[in-house]
Amino acid sequence: MAIYLITVFLILSNILGEHFWTDASPTDGKYSLSAPNIAISGTSTQSSTYAYYGNARNANDGSLENNYLRSQCSYTEKELNPWWMVNLKNRYQIFSVAVTNRVLECCKERLYGAEIRIGNNPNNGGTLNPRCGTIPKIESGQTISFSCEGMIGKYVTVTIPGRAEHLILCEVQVYGLPASNTDIEQEEGEPFKTPNGAPNVAVNGVSTQSSIYNMYGESKNAIDGSLSSNYLFIQCAGTSEQDNPWWMVDLKATHKVFTVTVTNRGDCCAERINGAQIRIGNSAENGGTNNPICGIIPKMNNGETLAFECDGMLGQYVTVNIPGRNKSLTICEVQVFGLLNEDAEIEQQQEDETMIFEDHIPGPFRLYDDLFDYYNEDTESIDIKEDEGINLAFRGISSQSSTYDLFGAAENAIDGSQSTRYMSSHCSHTDLDIEPWWRLDLTKIYYVNRLNITNRGDCCNERINGAEIRIGTSPERGGTKNPK
């Protein structure tokens, strides 16, 4: 059946230049120093801009959201050797660069072969500077990190050499510290070793914590793939006040961990993270607080993200803990960039509840696996038909009969997130209408083979009961006159 519009019709109620080199990570005696994300305060440019959604600034706005149509990514024209560059405004010693791909299954390969270059020459978009790494492969919506081992530069560039392509970047994080005048200069053109890109493995892990302050502060909020940092919007993990609080993620297998980043709470209480330790190892006892230390957080600003270079430390468990009496721990995101340790004995982990739904989660949503089991007794993903195809919803224009409040915009239902928590702005929500509806305009006529619908998970699962799915070419009354 040829179709143009998709409508979800709710009958009963709404769903409520010079190049330098240093061979060591930053250290303070025994432990790694923290390095902030300096890309956020930089000025970005690109070789061209495909459309107004794809401004260069979208790739260094401090957000890991990755839907191009919501102005969350940079996007060039299809051209030979496209590039994106951030001017850091001063010379920095750069320890890692992380790149986030677009969350659209059709286009993930566009970033294959992209190079990360660092130096002080802005000519040709910085594409002549020394190379830190090459992206051989990256999944849709995935963030991968490269250890740049203290390369020095004012400009960081991502470019696709040797072919005509669109360059799409949803975030570039650059972690570094101001460069000193004693750094060793590297000869122009001398190549750096290209390290393997390490993905953020925390998003596929299982998190726990020593206690929970209230319903807003579940441990999984710190591995939801978002750098948003408002605790009251269910974006952070938070413990009660206690002795030696901890938060831990189980990576399910032993990994070589190269970089760990921590994002602090943004709405208040920045000082609570002071003195926190980052530990990596294979012991889960006491929340992993007996494992070796990678780094210590002396202090952080509200909403700040700091990176710690862990130089391939081995471990299955990554812990953030604060030693001492009467402490509370609040963290809004932990990214763990690592690779499976080929020399370690990898034990098969028993599947958790999240994996029950794995076959129903399209590829672009793998970043959000750990969000999918939130209140899973109320959450269900429904397959209307099992044929494979491209998710067209990302390209569409959504609308609804009314909007309940600022959290419930229509486009939240096609934002690529499998989060089912309304207060995190990942669900659509109408007012209490007579015959409320939500509609998606695909902008062209398509054969639709399959539909997935995800219900709200934090409450009110019964509100969707009796909803009808209608498909057709008429936009009248929100498409509610189209065939069921």
PDB file of C-alpha atoms in Angstrom, residues 110-375:
ATOM      1  CA  ARG A 110      29.824   8.337   5.372  1.00  0.00           C
ATOM      2  CA  LEU A 111      32.242   8.858   8.247  1.00  0.00           C
ATOM      3  CA  TYR A 112      34.365   5.810   7.398  1.00  0.00           C
ATOM      4  CA  GLY A 113      37.949   6.835   6.674  1.00  0.00           C
ATOM      5  CA  ALA A 114      37.654  10.261   8.278  1.00  0.00           C
ATOM      6  CA  GLU A 115      40.881  11.581   9.791  1.00  0.00           C
ATOM      7  CA  ILE A 116      41.465  13.634  12.931  1.00  0.00           C
ATOM      8  CA  ARG A 117      44.267  16.167  12.528  1.00  0.00           C
ATOM      9  CA  ILE A 118      45.821  18.475  15.115  1.00  0.00           C
ATOM     10  CA  GLY A 119      48.240  21.366  14.676  1.00  0.00           C
ATOM     11  CA  ASN A 120      48.741  25.105  14.329  1.00  0.00           C
ATOM     12  CA  ASN A 121      48.165  25.525  10.584  1.00  0.00           C
ATOM     13  CA  PRO A 122      44.597  26.578   9.664  1.00  0.00           C
ATOM     14  CA  ASN A 123      45.207  26.480   5.904  1.00  0.00           C
ATOM     15  CA  ASN A 124      42.871  24.162   3.978  1.00  0.00           C
ATOM     16  CA  GLY A 125      40.843  23.706   7.136  1.00  0.00           C
ATOM     17  CA  GLY A 126      43.787  22.253   9.021  1.00  0.00           C
ATOM     18  CA  THR A 127      43.961  19.206   6.744  1.00  0.00           C
ATOM     19  CA  LEU A 128      47.758  19.551   6.423  1.00  0.00           C
ATOM     20  CA  ASN A 129      48.347  19.176  10.156  1.00  0.00           C
ATOM     21  CA  PRO A 130      49.633  15.928  11.713  1.00  0.00           C
ATOM     22  CA  ARG A 131      47.158  13.109  12.124  1.00  0.00           C
ATOM     23  CA  CYS A 132      45.966  11.770  15.443  1.00  0.00           C
ATOM     24  CA  GLY A 133      43.722   8.997  14.150  1.00  0.00           C
ATOM     25  CA  THR A 134      41.576   7.561  11.382  1.00  0.00           C
ATOM     26  CA  ILE A 135      38.013   6.325  11.787  1.00  0.00           C
ATOM     27  CA  PRO A 136      37.926   2.925  10.072  1.00  0.00           C
ATOM     28  CA  LYS A 137      34.335   2.193  11.073  1.00  0.00           C
ATOM     29  CA  ILE A 138      31.703   3.701  13.347  1.00  0.00           C
ATOM     30  CA  GLU A 139      28.131   2.705  14.111  1.00  0.00           C
ATOM     31  CA  SER A 140      25.092   4.942  13.848  1.00  0.00           C
ATOM     32  CA  GLY A 141      24.848   7.194  16.880  1.00  0.00           C
ATOM     33  CA  GLN A 142      28.121   5.869  18.287  1.00  0.00           C
ATOM     34  CA  THR A 143      30.814   7.942  19.979  1.00  0.00           C
ATOM     35  CA  ILE A 144      34.419   6.785  19.579  1.00  0.00           C
ATOM     36  CA  SER A 145      37.568   8.290  21.084  1.00  0.00           C
ATOM     37  CA  PHE A 146      41.169   8.568  19.936  1.00  0.00           C
ATOM     38  CA  SER A 147      44.120   8.976  22.290  1.00  0.00           C
ATOM     39  CA  CYS A 148      46.245  11.725  20.774  1.00  0.00           C
ATOM     40  CA  GLU A 149      49.078  11.298  23.292  1.00  0.00           C
ATOM     41  CA  GLY A 150      49.694  14.979  23.977  1.00  0.00           C
ATOM     42  CA  MET A 151      49.767  16.350  20.439  1.00  0.00           C
ATOM     43  CA  ILE A 152      50.010  20.144  20.504  1.00  0.00           C
ATOM     44  CA  GLY A 153      47.888  22.443  18.408  1.00  0.00           C
ATOM     45  CA  LYS A 154      45.461  25.298  18.118  1.00  0.00           C
ATOM     46  CA  TYR A 155      43.292  23.639  15.485  1.00  0.00           C
ATOM     47  CA  VAL A 156      41.518  20.263  15.494  1.00  0.00           C
ATOM     48  CA  THR A 157      40.179  19.044  12.163  1.00  0.00           C
ATOM     49  CA  VAL A 158      38.016  16.153  11.014  1.00  0.00           C
ATOM     50  CA  THR A 159      38.312  15.527   7.277  1.00  0.00           C
ATOM     51  CA  ILE A 160      37.470  12.815   4.746  1.00  0.00           C
ATOM     52  CA  PRO A 161      40.418  12.614   2.349  1.00  0.00           C
ATOM     53  CA  GLY A 162      40.431  11.249  -1.161  1.00  0.00           C
ATOM     54  CA  ARG A 163      36.732  11.048  -1.976  1.00  0.00           C
ATOM     55  CA  ALA A 164      33.650  13.168  -2.522  1.00  0.00           C
ATOM     56  CA  GLU A 165      31.388  12.809   0.500  1.00  0.00           C
ATOM     57  CA  HIS A 166      29.144  14.575   2.963  1.00  0.00           C
ATOM     58  CA  LEU A 167      30.883  15.096   6.321  1.00  0.00           C
ATOM     59  CA  ILE A 168      28.374  14.800   9.165  1.00  0.00           C
ATOM     60  CA  LEU A 169      29.478  15.235  12.778  1.00  0.00           C
ATOM     61  CA  CYS A 170      27.119  15.349  15.731  1.00  0.00           C
ATOM     62  CA  GLU A 171      29.765  16.126  18.345  1.00  0.00           C
ATOM     63  CA  VAL A 172      33.526  16.519  18.575  1.00  0.00           C
ATOM     64  CA  GLN A 173      34.918  16.505  22.109  1.00  0.00           C
ATOM     65  CA  VAL A 174      38.528  17.690  22.500  1.00  0.00           C
ATOM     66  CA  TYR A 175      40.164  17.097  25.883  1.00  0.00           C
ATOM     67  CA  GLY A 176      43.362  18.979  26.609  1.00  0.00           C
ATOM     68  CA  LEU A 177      45.358  21.388  28.757  1.00  0.00           C
ATOM     69  CA  PRO A 178      47.178  24.622  27.864  1.00  0.00           C
ATOM     70  CA  ALA A 179      50.513  23.893  26.191  1.00  0.00           C
ATOM     71  CA  SER A 180      53.762  25.054  27.768  1.00  0.00           C
ATOM     72  CA  ASN A 181      56.731  26.474  25.879  1.00  0.00           C
ATOM     73  CA  THR A 182      58.865  23.461  26.796  1.00  0.00           C
ATOM     74  CA  ASP A 183      56.965  20.960  24.645  1.00  0.00           C
ATOM     75  CA  ILE A 184      59.051  19.218  22.012  1.00  0.00           C
ATOM     76  CA  GLU A 185      58.472  20.362  18.448  1.00  0.00           C
ATOM     77  CA  GLN A 186      57.641  17.786  15.820  1.00  0.00           C
ATOM     78  CA  GLU A 187      58.948  18.165  12.293  1.00  0.00           C
ATOM     79  CA  GLU A 188      56.337  19.171   9.706  1.00  0.00           C
ATOM     80  CA  GLY A 189      54.856  16.162   7.979  1.00  0.00           C
ATOM     81  CA  GLU A 190      56.193  13.562  10.402  1.00  0.00           C
ATOM     82  CA  PRO A 191      53.265  11.185  11.023  1.00  0.00           C
ATOM     83  CA  PHE A 192      52.064  10.261  14.458  1.00  0.00           C
ATOM     84  CA  LYS A 193      51.143   6.734  15.365  1.00  0.00           C
ATOM     85  CA  THR A 194      47.447   6.283  14.601  1.00  0.00           C
ATOM     86  CA  PRO A 195      45.731   4.702  17.617  1.00  0.00           C
ATOM     87  CA  ASN A 196      42.618   2.605  17.244  1.00  0.00           C
ATOM     88  CA  GLY A 197      39.348   4.417  17.821  1.00  0.00           C
ATOM     89  CA  ALA A 198      37.826   3.259  21.075  1.00  0.00           C
ATOM     90  CA  PRO A 199      34.023   3.374  21.449  1.00  0.00           C
ATOM     91  CA  ASN A 200      32.145   4.500  24.518  1.00  0.00           C
ATOM     92  CA  VAL A 201      31.518   1.084  26.054  1.00  0.00           C
ATOM     93  CA  ALA A 202      29.735   2.453  29.114  1.00  0.00           C
ATOM     94  CA  VAL A 203      26.435   2.864  27.257  1.00  0.00           C
ATOM     95  CA  ASN A 204      26.200  -0.918  26.883  1.00  0.00           C
ATOM     96  CA  GLY A 205      27.152  -1.604  30.485  1.00  0.00           C
ATOM     97  CA  VAL A 206      25.122  -2.226  33.628  1.00  0.00           C
ATOM     98  CA  SER A 207      25.335   0.444  36.309  1.00  0.00           C
ATOM     99  CA  THR A 208      24.836   0.281  40.072  1.00  0.00           C
ATOM    100  CA  GLN A 209      25.448   2.637  42.979  1.00  0.00           C
ATOM    101  CA  SER A 210      25.782   2.451  46.735  1.00  0.00           C
ATOM    102  CA  SER A 211      22.387   4.092  47.346  1.00  0.00           C
ATOM    103  CA  ILE A 212      19.824   6.251  45.583  1.00  0.00           C
ATOM    104  CA  TYR A 213      18.773   9.689  46.796  1.00  0.00           C
ATOM    105  CA  ASN A 214      15.345   9.664  45.124  1.00  0.00           C
ATOM    106  CA  MET A 215      13.573   8.561  41.946  1.00  0.00           C
ATOM    107  CA  TYR A 216      15.377  11.187  39.842  1.00  0.00           C
ATOM    108  CA  GLY A 217      18.830   9.798  40.592  1.00  0.00           C
ATOM    109  CA  GLU A 218      18.987   6.250  39.226  1.00  0.00           C
ATOM    110  CA  SER A 219      22.442   4.949  38.369  1.00  0.00           C
ATOM    111  CA  LYS A 220      21.610   4.342  34.696  1.00  0.00           C
ATOM    112  CA  ASN A 221      21.117   8.076  34.150  1.00  0.00           C
ATOM    113  CA  ALA A 222      24.920   8.401  34.114  1.00  0.00           C
ATOM    114  CA  ILE A 223      25.284   6.103  31.083  1.00  0.00           C
ATOM    115  CA  ASP A 224      22.346   7.250  28.965  1.00  0.00           C
ATOM    116  CA  GLY A 225      24.533   8.770  26.246  1.00  0.00           C
ATOM    117  CA  SER A 226      23.599  12.360  27.085  1.00  0.00           C
ATOM    118  CA  LEU A 227      25.725  15.183  28.519  1.00  0.00           C
ATOM    119  CA  SER A 228      22.644  16.986  29.834  1.00  0.00           C
ATOM    120  CA  SER A 229      23.200  17.780  33.490  1.00  0.00           C
ATOM    121  CA  ASN A 230      19.999  18.821  35.252  1.00  0.00           C
ATOM    122  CA  TYR A 231      19.319  16.405  38.081  1.00  0.00           C
ATOM    123  CA  LEU A 232      15.632  17.326  38.339  1.00  0.00           C
ATOM    124  CA  PHE A 233      15.143  16.369  34.677  1.00  0.00           C
ATOM    125  CA  ILE A 234      16.282  12.783  35.403  1.00  0.00           C
ATOM    126  CA  GLN A 235      19.652  13.316  33.727  1.00  0.00           C
ATOM    127  CA  CYS A 236      22.021  12.375  36.578  1.00  0.00           C
ATOM    128  CA  ALA A 237      22.746   9.618  39.066  1.00  0.00           C
ATOM    129  CA  GLY A 238      22.677  10.571  42.728  1.00  0.00           C
ATOM    130  CA  THR A 239      23.344   8.752  45.993  1.00  0.00           C
ATOM    131  CA  SER A 240      22.125   9.518  49.474  1.00  0.00           C
ATOM    132  CA  GLU A 241      24.468  11.176  51.948  1.00  0.00           C
ATOM    133  CA  GLN A 242      26.561   8.334  53.352  1.00  0.00           C
ATOM    134  CA  ASP A 243      30.097   7.196  54.072  1.00  0.00           C
ATOM    135  CA  ASN A 244      32.181   6.442  50.957  1.00  0.00           C
ATOM    136  CA  PRO A 245      29.455   6.646  48.268  1.00  0.00           C
ATOM    137  CA  TRP A 246      30.183   5.009  44.922  1.00  0.00           C
ATOM    138  CA  TRP A 247      28.824   4.540  41.402  1.00  0.00           C
ATOM    139  CA  MET A 248      29.991   1.665  39.177  1.00  0.00           C
ATOM    140  CA  VAL A 249      29.458   0.421  35.629  1.00  0.00           C
ATOM    141  CA  ASP A 250      29.988  -3.231  34.715  1.00  0.00           C
ATOM    142  CA  LEU A 251      31.350  -3.380  31.152  1.00  0.00           C
ATOM    143  CA  LYS A 252      30.438  -7.120  31.041  1.00  0.00           C
ATOM    144  CA  ALA A 253      33.969  -8.081  29.969  1.00  0.00           C
ATOM    145  CA  THR A 254      37.544  -6.992  30.575  1.00  0.00           C
ATOM    146  CA  HIS A 255      38.493  -3.944  28.517  1.00  0.00           C
ATOM    147  CA  LYS A 256      41.564  -1.840  27.907  1.00  0.00           C
ATOM    148  CA  VAL A 257      40.348   1.561  29.070  1.00  0.00           C
ATOM    149  CA  PHE A 258      42.032   4.548  27.457  1.00  0.00           C
ATOM    150  CA  THR A 259      39.878   7.491  28.497  1.00  0.00           C
ATOM    151  CA  VAL A 260      37.172   8.109  31.092  1.00  0.00           C
ATOM    152  CA  THR A 261      35.136  11.310  31.092  1.00  0.00           C
ATOM    153  CA  VAL A 262      32.880  12.526  33.891  1.00  0.00           C
ATOM    154  CA  THR A 263      30.157  15.176  33.579  1.00  0.00           C
ATOM    155  CA  ASN A 264      29.233  17.098  36.716  1.00  0.00           C
ATOM    156  CA  ARG A 265      25.784  18.234  37.781  1.00  0.00           C
ATOM    157  CA  GLY A 266      24.842  21.496  36.089  1.00  0.00           C
ATOM    158  CA  ASP A 267      21.956  22.902  38.085  1.00  0.00           C
ATOM    159  CA  CYS A 268      23.686  23.212  41.466  1.00  0.00           C
ATOM    160  CA  CYS A 269      26.147  21.752  43.938  1.00  0.00           C
ATOM    161  CA  ALA A 270      29.280  21.600  41.779  1.00  0.00           C
ATOM    162  CA  GLU A 271      31.504  21.052  44.825  1.00  0.00           C
ATOM    163  CA  ARG A 272      29.962  17.689  45.710  1.00  0.00           C
ATOM    164  CA  ILE A 273      32.152  15.923  43.139  1.00  0.00           C
ATOM    165  CA  ASN A 274      35.368  17.303  44.654  1.00  0.00           C
ATOM    166  CA  GLY A 275      37.794  14.540  45.605  1.00  0.00           C
ATOM    167  CA  ALA A 276      36.049  11.821  43.609  1.00  0.00           C
ATOM    168  CA  GLN A 277      38.240   8.948  42.447  1.00  0.00           C
ATOM    169  CA  ILE A 278      38.037   7.021  39.170  1.00  0.00           C
ATOM    170  CA  ARG A 279      38.928   3.352  39.604  1.00  0.00           C
ATOM    171  CA  ILE A 280      39.301   0.566  37.051  1.00  0.00           C
ATOM    172  CA  GLY A 281      39.737  -3.149  37.645  1.00  0.00           C
ATOM    173  CA  ASN A 282      38.192  -6.607  37.732  1.00  0.00           C
ATOM    174  CA  SER A 283      36.831  -6.609  41.277  1.00  0.00           C
ATOM    175  CA  ALA A 284      33.213  -5.649  41.914  1.00  0.00           C
ATOM    176  CA  GLU A 285      33.644  -5.901  45.686  1.00  0.00           C
ATOM    177  CA  ASN A 286      32.527  -2.771  47.544  1.00  0.00           C
ATOM    178  CA  GLY A 287      31.475  -1.226  44.258  1.00  0.00           C
ATOM    179  CA  GLY A 288      34.950  -1.561  42.785  1.00  0.00           C
ATOM    180  CA  THR A 289      36.442   0.832  45.337  1.00  0.00           C
ATOM    181  CA  ASN A 290      39.426  -1.481  45.892  1.00  0.00           C
ATOM    182  CA  ASN A 291      40.492  -1.352  42.233  1.00  0.00           C
ATOM    183  CA  PRO A 292      43.451   0.765  41.009  1.00  0.00           C
ATOM    184  CA  ILE A 293      42.950   4.507  40.590  1.00  0.00           C
ATOM    185  CA  CYS A 294      43.146   6.153  37.164  1.00  0.00           C
ATOM    186  CA  GLY A 295      42.511   9.711  38.323  1.00  0.00           C
ATOM    187  CA  ILE A 296      41.182  11.988  41.047  1.00  0.00           C
ATOM    188  CA  ILE A 297      38.810  14.912  40.481  1.00  0.00           C
ATOM    189  CA  PRO A 298      40.098  17.905  42.485  1.00  0.00           C
ATOM    190  CA  LYS A 299      37.159  20.165  41.552  1.00  0.00           C
ATOM    191  CA  MET A 300      34.705  20.752  38.709  1.00  0.00           C
ATOM    192  CA  ASN A 301      32.400  23.506  37.544  1.00  0.00           C
ATOM    193  CA  ASN A 302      28.661  23.060  37.145  1.00  0.00           C
ATOM    194  CA  GLY A 303      27.927  21.008  34.033  1.00  0.00           C
ATOM    195  CA  GLU A 304      31.609  20.595  33.174  1.00  0.00           C
ATOM    196  CA  THR A 305      32.983  17.446  31.547  1.00  0.00           C
ATOM    197  CA  LEU A 306      36.529  16.359  32.418  1.00  0.00           C
ATOM    198  CA  ALA A 307      38.566  13.579  30.799  1.00  0.00           C
ATOM    199  CA  PHE A 308      41.155  11.297  32.372  1.00  0.00           C
ATOM    200  CA  GLU A 309      43.672   9.348  30.298  1.00  0.00           C
ATOM    201  CA  CYS A 310      43.933   5.832  31.736  1.00  0.00           C
ATOM    202  CA  ASP A 311      46.545   4.500  29.277  1.00  0.00           C
ATOM    203  CA  GLY A 312      44.935   1.120  28.632  1.00  0.00           C
ATOM    204  CA  MET A 313      44.241   0.123  32.228  1.00  0.00           C
ATOM    205  CA  LEU A 314      42.554  -3.290  32.307  1.00  0.00           C
ATOM    206  CA  GLY A 315      39.214  -3.860  33.927  1.00  0.00           C
ATOM    207  CA  GLN A 316      35.622  -4.924  33.708  1.00  0.00           C
ATOM    208  CA  TYR A 317      34.432  -2.394  36.268  1.00  0.00           C
ATOM    209  CA  VAL A 318      34.775   1.399  36.243  1.00  0.00           C
ATOM    210  CA  THR A 319      33.950   3.151  39.503  1.00  0.00           C
ATOM    211  CA  VAL A 320      33.536   6.753  40.606  1.00  0.00           C
ATOM    212  CA  ASN A 321      33.673   7.069  44.392  1.00  0.00           C
ATOM    213  CA  ILE A 322      34.159   9.745  47.036  1.00  0.00           C
ATOM    214  CA  PRO A 323      36.061   8.565  50.112  1.00  0.00           C
ATOM    215  CA  GLY A 324      35.074   9.999  53.473  1.00  0.00           C
ATOM    216  CA  ARG A 325      32.183  10.391  55.875  1.00  0.00           C
ATOM    217  CA  ASN A 326      28.794  11.938  55.116  1.00  0.00           C
ATOM    218  CA  LYS A 327      29.313  12.422  51.380  1.00  0.00           C
ATOM    219  CA  SER A 328      26.868  12.323  48.478  1.00  0.00           C
ATOM    220  CA  LEU A 329      27.852  11.531  44.885  1.00  0.00           C
ATOM    221  CA  THR A 330      26.097  13.087  41.889  1.00  0.00           C
ATOM    222  CA  ILE A 331      27.317  12.431  38.336  1.00  0.00           C
ATOM    223  CA  CYS A 332      25.449  13.171  35.123  1.00  0.00           C
ATOM    224  CA  GLU A 333      27.459  11.141  32.603  1.00  0.00           C
ATOM    225  CA  VAL A 334      30.395   8.758  32.555  1.00  0.00           C
ATOM    226  CA  GLN A 335      31.906   7.903  29.177  1.00  0.00           C
ATOM    227  CA  VAL A 336      34.350   4.994  29.117  1.00  0.00           C
ATOM    228  CA  PHE A 337      36.347   4.725  25.903  1.00  0.00           C
ATOM    229  CA  GLY A 338      37.949   1.308  25.607  1.00  0.00           C
ATOM    230  CA  LEU A 339      38.520  -1.841  23.582  1.00  0.00           C
ATOM    231  CA  LEU A 340      38.017  -5.475  24.486  1.00  0.00           C
ATOM    232  CA  ASN A 341      41.202  -6.957  25.919  1.00  0.00           C
ATOM    233  CA  GLU A 342      42.157  -9.702  23.474  1.00  0.00           C
ATOM    234  CA  ASP A 343      44.467 -11.330  26.006  1.00  0.00           C
ATOM    235  CA  ALA A 344      41.872 -11.511  28.781  1.00  0.00           C
ATOM    236  CA  GLU A 345      39.600 -14.468  29.358  1.00  0.00           C
ATOM    237  CA  ILE A 346      36.161 -13.122  28.478  1.00  0.00           C
ATOM    238  CA  GLU A 347      33.403 -14.841  30.369  1.00  0.00           C
ATOM    239  CA  GLN A 348      29.943 -14.998  28.824  1.00  0.00           C
ATOM    240  CA  GLN A 349      27.677 -12.628  30.711  1.00  0.00           C
ATOM    241  CA  GLN A 350      24.101 -13.604  31.442  1.00  0.00           C
ATOM    242  CA  GLU A 351      21.652 -11.497  29.468  1.00  0.00           C
ATOM    243  CA  ASP A 352      19.849  -8.826  31.478  1.00  0.00           C
ATOM    244  CA  GLU A 353      16.301  -7.587  30.966  1.00  0.00           C
ATOM    245  CA  THR A 354      17.378  -5.004  28.430  1.00  0.00           C
ATOM    246  CA  MET A 355      18.489  -7.705  25.997  1.00  0.00           C
ATOM    247  CA  ILE A 356      15.002  -9.218  25.948  1.00  0.00           C
ATOM    248  CA  PHE A 357      14.017  -6.353  23.676  1.00  0.00           C
ATOM    249  CA  GLU A 358      17.231  -6.225  21.627  1.00  0.00           C
ATOM    250  CA  ASP A 359      15.709  -7.701  18.485  1.00  0.00           C
ATOM    251  CA  HIS A 360      13.129  -4.934  18.472  1.00  0.00           C
ATOM    252  CA  ILE A 361      15.578  -2.035  18.712  1.00  0.00           C
ATOM    253  CA  PRO A 362      16.720  -0.752  15.300  1.00  0.00           C
ATOM    254  CA  GLY A 363      20.452  -0.307  14.796  1.00  0.00           C
ATOM    255  CA  PRO A 364      20.532   3.488  15.219  1.00  0.00           C
ATOM    256  CA  PHE A 365      19.186   3.130  18.765  1.00  0.00           C
ATOM    257  CA  ARG A 366      21.897   0.834  20.168  1.00  0.00           C
ATOM    258  CA  LEU A 367      23.326   3.881  21.967  1.00  0.00           C
ATOM    259  CA  TYR A 368      20.259   3.848  24.198  1.00  0.00           C
ATOM    260  CA  ASP A 369      20.100   0.164  25.168  1.00  0.00           C
ATOM    261  CA  ASP A 370      20.430   0.882  28.881  1.00  0.00           C
ATOM    262  CA  LEU A 371      17.531   3.312  28.826  1.00  0.00           C
ATOM    263  CA  PHE A 372      15.211   0.743  27.317  1.00  0.00           C
ATOM    264  CA  ASP A 373      14.665  -1.292  30.480  1.00  0.00           C
ATOM    265  CA  TYR A 374      13.577   1.690  32.605  1.00  0.00           C
ATOM    266  CA  TYR A 375      10.357   0.581  34.314  1.00  0.00           C
TER     267      TYR A 375
END
